[in-house]
PDB file of C-alpha atoms and ligand atoms in Angstrom:
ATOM      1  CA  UNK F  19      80.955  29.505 163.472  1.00 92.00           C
ATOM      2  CA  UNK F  20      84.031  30.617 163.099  1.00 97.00           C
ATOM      3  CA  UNK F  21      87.475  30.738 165.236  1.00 98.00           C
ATOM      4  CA  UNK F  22      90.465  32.373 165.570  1.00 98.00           C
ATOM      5  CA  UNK F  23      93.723  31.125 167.386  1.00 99.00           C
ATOM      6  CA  UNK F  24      96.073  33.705 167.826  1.00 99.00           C
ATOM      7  CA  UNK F  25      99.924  32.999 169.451  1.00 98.00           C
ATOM      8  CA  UNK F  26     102.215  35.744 170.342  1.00 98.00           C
ATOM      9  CA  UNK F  27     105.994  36.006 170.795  1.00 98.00           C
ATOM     10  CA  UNK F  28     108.042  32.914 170.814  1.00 98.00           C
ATOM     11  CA  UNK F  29     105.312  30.561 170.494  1.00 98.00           C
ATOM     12  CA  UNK F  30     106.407  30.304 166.192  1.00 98.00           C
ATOM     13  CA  UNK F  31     109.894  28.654 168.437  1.00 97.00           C
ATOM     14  CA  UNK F  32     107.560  25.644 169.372  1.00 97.00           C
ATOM     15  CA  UNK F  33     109.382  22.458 169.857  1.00 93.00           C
ATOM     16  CA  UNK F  34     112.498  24.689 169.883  1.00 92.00           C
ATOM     17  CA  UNK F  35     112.572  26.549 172.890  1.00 89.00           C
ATOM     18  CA  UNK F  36     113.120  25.274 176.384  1.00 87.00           C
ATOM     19  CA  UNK F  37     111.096  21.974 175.600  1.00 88.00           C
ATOM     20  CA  UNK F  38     110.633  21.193 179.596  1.00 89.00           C
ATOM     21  CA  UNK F  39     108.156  23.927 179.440  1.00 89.00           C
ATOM     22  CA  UNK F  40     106.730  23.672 176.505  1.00 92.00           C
ATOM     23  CA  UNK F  41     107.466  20.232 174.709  1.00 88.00           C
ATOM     24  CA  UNK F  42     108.714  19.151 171.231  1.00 92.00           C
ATOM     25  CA  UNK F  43     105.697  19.734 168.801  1.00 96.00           C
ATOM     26  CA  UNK F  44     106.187  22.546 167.085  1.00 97.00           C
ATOM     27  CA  UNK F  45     103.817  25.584 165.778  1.00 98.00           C
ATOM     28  CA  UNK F  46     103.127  23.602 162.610  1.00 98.00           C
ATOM     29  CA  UNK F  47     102.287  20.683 164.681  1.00 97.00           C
ATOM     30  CA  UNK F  48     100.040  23.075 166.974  1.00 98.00           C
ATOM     31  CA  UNK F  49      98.048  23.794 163.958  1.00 98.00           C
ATOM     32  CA  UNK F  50      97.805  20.944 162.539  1.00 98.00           C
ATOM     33  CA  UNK F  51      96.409  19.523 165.760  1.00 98.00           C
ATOM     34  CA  UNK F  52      93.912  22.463 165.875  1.00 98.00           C
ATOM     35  CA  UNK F  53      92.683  22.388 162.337  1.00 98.00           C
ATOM     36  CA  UNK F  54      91.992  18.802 162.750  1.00 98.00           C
ATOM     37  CA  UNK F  55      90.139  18.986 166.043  1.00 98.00           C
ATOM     38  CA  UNK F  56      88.155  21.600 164.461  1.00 98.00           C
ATOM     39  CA  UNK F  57      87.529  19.945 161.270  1.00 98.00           C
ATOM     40  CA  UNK F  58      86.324  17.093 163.506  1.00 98.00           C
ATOM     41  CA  UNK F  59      83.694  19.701 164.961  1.00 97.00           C
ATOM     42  CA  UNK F  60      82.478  21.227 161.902  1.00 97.00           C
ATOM     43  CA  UNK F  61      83.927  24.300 163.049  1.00 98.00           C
ATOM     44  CA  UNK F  62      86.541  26.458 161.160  1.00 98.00           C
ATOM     45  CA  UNK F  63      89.608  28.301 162.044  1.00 98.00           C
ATOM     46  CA  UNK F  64      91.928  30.312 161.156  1.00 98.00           C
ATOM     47  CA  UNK F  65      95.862  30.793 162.915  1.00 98.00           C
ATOM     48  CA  UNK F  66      97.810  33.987 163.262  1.00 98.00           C
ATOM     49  CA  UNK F  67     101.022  34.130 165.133  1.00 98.00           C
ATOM     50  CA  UNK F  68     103.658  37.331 165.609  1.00 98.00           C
ATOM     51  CA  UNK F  69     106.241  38.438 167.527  1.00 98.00           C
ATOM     52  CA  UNK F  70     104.904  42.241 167.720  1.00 98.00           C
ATOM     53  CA  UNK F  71     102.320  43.251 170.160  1.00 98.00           C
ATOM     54  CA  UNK F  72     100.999  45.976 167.465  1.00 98.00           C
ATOM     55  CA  UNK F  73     100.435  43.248 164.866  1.00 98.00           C
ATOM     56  CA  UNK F  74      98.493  40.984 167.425  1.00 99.00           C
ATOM     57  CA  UNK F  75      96.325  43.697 168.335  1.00 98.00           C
ATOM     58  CA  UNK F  76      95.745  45.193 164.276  1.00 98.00           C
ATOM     59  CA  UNK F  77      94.629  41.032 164.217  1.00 98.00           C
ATOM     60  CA  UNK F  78      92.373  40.729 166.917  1.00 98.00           C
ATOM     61  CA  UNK F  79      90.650  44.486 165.535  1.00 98.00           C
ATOM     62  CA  UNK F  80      90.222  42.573 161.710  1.00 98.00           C
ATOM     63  CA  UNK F  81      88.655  39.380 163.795  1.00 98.00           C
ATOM     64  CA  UNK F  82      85.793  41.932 164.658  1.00 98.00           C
ATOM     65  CA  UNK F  83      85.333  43.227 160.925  1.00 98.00           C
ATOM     66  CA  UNK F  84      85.211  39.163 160.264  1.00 97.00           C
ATOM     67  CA  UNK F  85      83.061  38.309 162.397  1.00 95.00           C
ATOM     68  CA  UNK F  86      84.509  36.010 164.906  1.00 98.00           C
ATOM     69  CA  UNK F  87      82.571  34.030 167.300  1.00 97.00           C
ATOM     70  CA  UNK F  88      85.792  32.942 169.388  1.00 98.00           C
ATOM     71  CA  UNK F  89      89.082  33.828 169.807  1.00 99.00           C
ATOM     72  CA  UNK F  90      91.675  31.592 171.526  1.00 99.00           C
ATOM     73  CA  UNK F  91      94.723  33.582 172.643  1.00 99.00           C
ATOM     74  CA  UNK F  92      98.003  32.830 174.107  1.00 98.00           C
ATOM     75  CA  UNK F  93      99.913  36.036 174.144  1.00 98.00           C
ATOM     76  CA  UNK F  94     103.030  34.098 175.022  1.00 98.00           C
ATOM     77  CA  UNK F  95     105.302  37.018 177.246  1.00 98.00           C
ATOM     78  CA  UNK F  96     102.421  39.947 176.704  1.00 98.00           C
ATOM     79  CA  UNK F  97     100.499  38.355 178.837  1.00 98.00           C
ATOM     80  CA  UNK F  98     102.172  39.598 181.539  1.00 98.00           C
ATOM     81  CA  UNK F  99     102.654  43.299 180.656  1.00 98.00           C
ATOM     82  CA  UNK F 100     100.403  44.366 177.583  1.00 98.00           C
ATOM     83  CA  UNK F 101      97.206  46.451 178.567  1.00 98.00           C
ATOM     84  CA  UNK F 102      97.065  46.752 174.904  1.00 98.00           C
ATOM     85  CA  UNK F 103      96.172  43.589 174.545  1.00 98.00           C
ATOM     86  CA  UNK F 104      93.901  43.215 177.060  1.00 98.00           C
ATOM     87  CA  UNK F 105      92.112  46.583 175.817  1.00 98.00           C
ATOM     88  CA  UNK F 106      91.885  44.894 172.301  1.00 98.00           C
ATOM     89  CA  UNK F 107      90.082  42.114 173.313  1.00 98.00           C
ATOM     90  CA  UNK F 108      87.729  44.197 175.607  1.00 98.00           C
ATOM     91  CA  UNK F 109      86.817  46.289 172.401  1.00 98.00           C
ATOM     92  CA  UNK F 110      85.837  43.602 170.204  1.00 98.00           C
ATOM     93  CA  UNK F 111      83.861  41.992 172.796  1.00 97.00           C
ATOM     94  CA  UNK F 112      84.977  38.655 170.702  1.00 98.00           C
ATOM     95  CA  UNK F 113      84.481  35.489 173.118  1.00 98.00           C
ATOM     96  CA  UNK F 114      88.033  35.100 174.382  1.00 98.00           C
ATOM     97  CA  UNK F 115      89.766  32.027 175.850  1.00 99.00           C
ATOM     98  CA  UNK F 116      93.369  32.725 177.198  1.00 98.00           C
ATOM     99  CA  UNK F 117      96.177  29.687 177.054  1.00 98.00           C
ATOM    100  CA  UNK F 118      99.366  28.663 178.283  1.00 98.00           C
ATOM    101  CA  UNK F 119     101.227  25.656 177.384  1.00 97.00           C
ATOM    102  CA  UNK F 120     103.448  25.928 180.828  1.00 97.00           C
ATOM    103  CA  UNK F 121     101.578  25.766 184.275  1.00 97.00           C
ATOM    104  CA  UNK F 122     102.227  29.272 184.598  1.00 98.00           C
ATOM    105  CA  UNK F 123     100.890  29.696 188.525  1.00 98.00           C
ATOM    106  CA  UNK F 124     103.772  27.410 189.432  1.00 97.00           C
ATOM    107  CA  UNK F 125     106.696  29.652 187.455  1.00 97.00           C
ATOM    108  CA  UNK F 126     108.545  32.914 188.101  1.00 96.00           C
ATOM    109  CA  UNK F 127     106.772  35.872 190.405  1.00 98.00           C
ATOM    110  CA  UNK F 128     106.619  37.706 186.909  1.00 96.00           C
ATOM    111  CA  UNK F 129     104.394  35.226 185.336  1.00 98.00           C
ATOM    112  CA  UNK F 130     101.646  35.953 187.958  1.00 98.00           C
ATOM    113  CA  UNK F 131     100.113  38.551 186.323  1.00 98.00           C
ATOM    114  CA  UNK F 132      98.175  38.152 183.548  1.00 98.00           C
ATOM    115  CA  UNK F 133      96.155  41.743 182.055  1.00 98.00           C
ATOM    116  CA  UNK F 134      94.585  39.851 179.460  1.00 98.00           C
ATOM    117  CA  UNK F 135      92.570  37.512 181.837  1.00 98.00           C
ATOM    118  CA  UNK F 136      90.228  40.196 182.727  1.00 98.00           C
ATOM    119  CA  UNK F 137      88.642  40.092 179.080  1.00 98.00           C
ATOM    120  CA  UNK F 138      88.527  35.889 178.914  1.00 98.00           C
ATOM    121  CA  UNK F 139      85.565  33.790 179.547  1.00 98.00           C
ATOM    122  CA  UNK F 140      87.969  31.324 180.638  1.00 98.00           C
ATOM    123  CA  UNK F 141      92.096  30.280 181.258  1.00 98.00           C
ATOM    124  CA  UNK F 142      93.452  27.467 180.381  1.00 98.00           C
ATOM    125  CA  UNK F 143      97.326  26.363 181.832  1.00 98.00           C
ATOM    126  CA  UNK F 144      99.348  23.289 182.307  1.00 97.00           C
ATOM    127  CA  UNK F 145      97.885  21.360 180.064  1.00 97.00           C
ATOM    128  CA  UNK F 146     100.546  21.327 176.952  1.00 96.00           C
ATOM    129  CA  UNK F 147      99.016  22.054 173.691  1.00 97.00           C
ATOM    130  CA  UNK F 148      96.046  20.182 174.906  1.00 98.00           C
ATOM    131  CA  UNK F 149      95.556  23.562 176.339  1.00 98.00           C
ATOM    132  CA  UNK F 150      94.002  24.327 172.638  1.00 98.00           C
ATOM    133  CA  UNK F 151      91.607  21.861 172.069  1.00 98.00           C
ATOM    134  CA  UNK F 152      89.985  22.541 175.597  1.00 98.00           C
ATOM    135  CA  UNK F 153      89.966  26.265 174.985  1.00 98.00           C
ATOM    136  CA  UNK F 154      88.119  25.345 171.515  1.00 98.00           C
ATOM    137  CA  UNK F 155      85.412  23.313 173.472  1.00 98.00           C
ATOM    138  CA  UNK F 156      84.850  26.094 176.016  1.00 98.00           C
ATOM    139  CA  UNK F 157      84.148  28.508 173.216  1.00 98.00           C
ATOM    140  CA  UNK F 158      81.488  25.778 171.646  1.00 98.00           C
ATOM    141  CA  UNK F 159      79.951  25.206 174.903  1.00 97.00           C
ATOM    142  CA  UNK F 160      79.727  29.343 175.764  1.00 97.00           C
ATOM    143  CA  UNK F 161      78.676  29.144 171.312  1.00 96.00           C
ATOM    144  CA  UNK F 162      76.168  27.505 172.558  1.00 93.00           C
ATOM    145  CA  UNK F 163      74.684  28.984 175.605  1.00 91.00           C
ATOM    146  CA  UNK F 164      76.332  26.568 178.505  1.00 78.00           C
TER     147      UNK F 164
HETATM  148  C1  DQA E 202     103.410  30.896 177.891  1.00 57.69           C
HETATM  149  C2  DQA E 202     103.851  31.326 179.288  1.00 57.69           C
HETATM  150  C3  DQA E 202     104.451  32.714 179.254  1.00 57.69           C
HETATM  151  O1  DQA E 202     104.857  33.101 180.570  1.00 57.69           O
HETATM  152  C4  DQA E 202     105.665  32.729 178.353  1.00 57.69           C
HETATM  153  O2  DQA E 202     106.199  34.038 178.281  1.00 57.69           O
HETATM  154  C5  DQA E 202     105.392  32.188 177.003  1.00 57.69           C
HETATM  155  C6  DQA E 202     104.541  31.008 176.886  1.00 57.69           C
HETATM  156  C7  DQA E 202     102.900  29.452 177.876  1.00 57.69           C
HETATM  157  O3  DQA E 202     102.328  29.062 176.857  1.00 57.69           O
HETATM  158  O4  DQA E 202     103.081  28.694 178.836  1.00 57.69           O
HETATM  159  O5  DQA E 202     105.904  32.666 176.006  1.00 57.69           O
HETATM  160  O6  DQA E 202     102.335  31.736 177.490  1.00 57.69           O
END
């Protein structure tokens, strides 16, 4: 089995930006975190962040030449606008968990929407970067028929 965690725009400014959303670890912590949850699991992984909604889409098409069992996606800001996104993951038909670090349902009117939710078995929010590791487990448990 094999996973992918994909972060969009903003999300490589970990620990940077506005920590009272989204605390002080930063994206190297994030994946360090993953890889060793994963590791713990038997399970590998592989991380891909950008800043560009064309590249995240051209990497969640290559996940389906791979052959992915699970992707675990926080498109950071495209959540909220890109139908490109939410078309990519619907083509690939790659198990699809959708995260946010911030409790999104209790921010801004604009973060209400999100496109890609339509494609994920599941949404995770509010939960920091604990967010990860539960969106990992809900991809072994659907893995493995629950
Ligand atoms: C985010 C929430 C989004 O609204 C925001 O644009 C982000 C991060 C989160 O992880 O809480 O970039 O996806």
């Amino acid at each position: 089995m094999k996973l992918l965690v994909i972060n969009g725009p903003n999300l490589n400014f970990l620990g940077i930006r506005e920590p009272d959303h989204y605390g002080r670890e930063t994206y190297d912590d994030l994946v360090k975190k993953i890889q060793a949850y994963c590791d713990g699991k038997g399970v590998a992984v592989e991380f891909y962040q950008s800043n560009h909604e064309g590249a995240l889409v051209d990497r969640i098409q290559q996940a389906y030449f791979d052959q992915v069992s699970g992707i675990v996606i926080n498109p950071g800001a495209y959540t909220h606008t890109s139908i490109a996104l939410l078309d990519a993951v619907k083509s690939v038909q790659i198990p699809t968990v959708e995260v946010h670090i911030s409790k999104v349902e209790e921010r801004e009117d604009f973060r209400q929407v999100s496109y890609i939710r339509a494609a994920c078995i599941g949404t995770i929010t509010g939960m920091g970067t604990d967010g990860y590791l539960l969106a990992v487990d809900r991809l072994l448990e659907h893995h493995n028929g629950h």
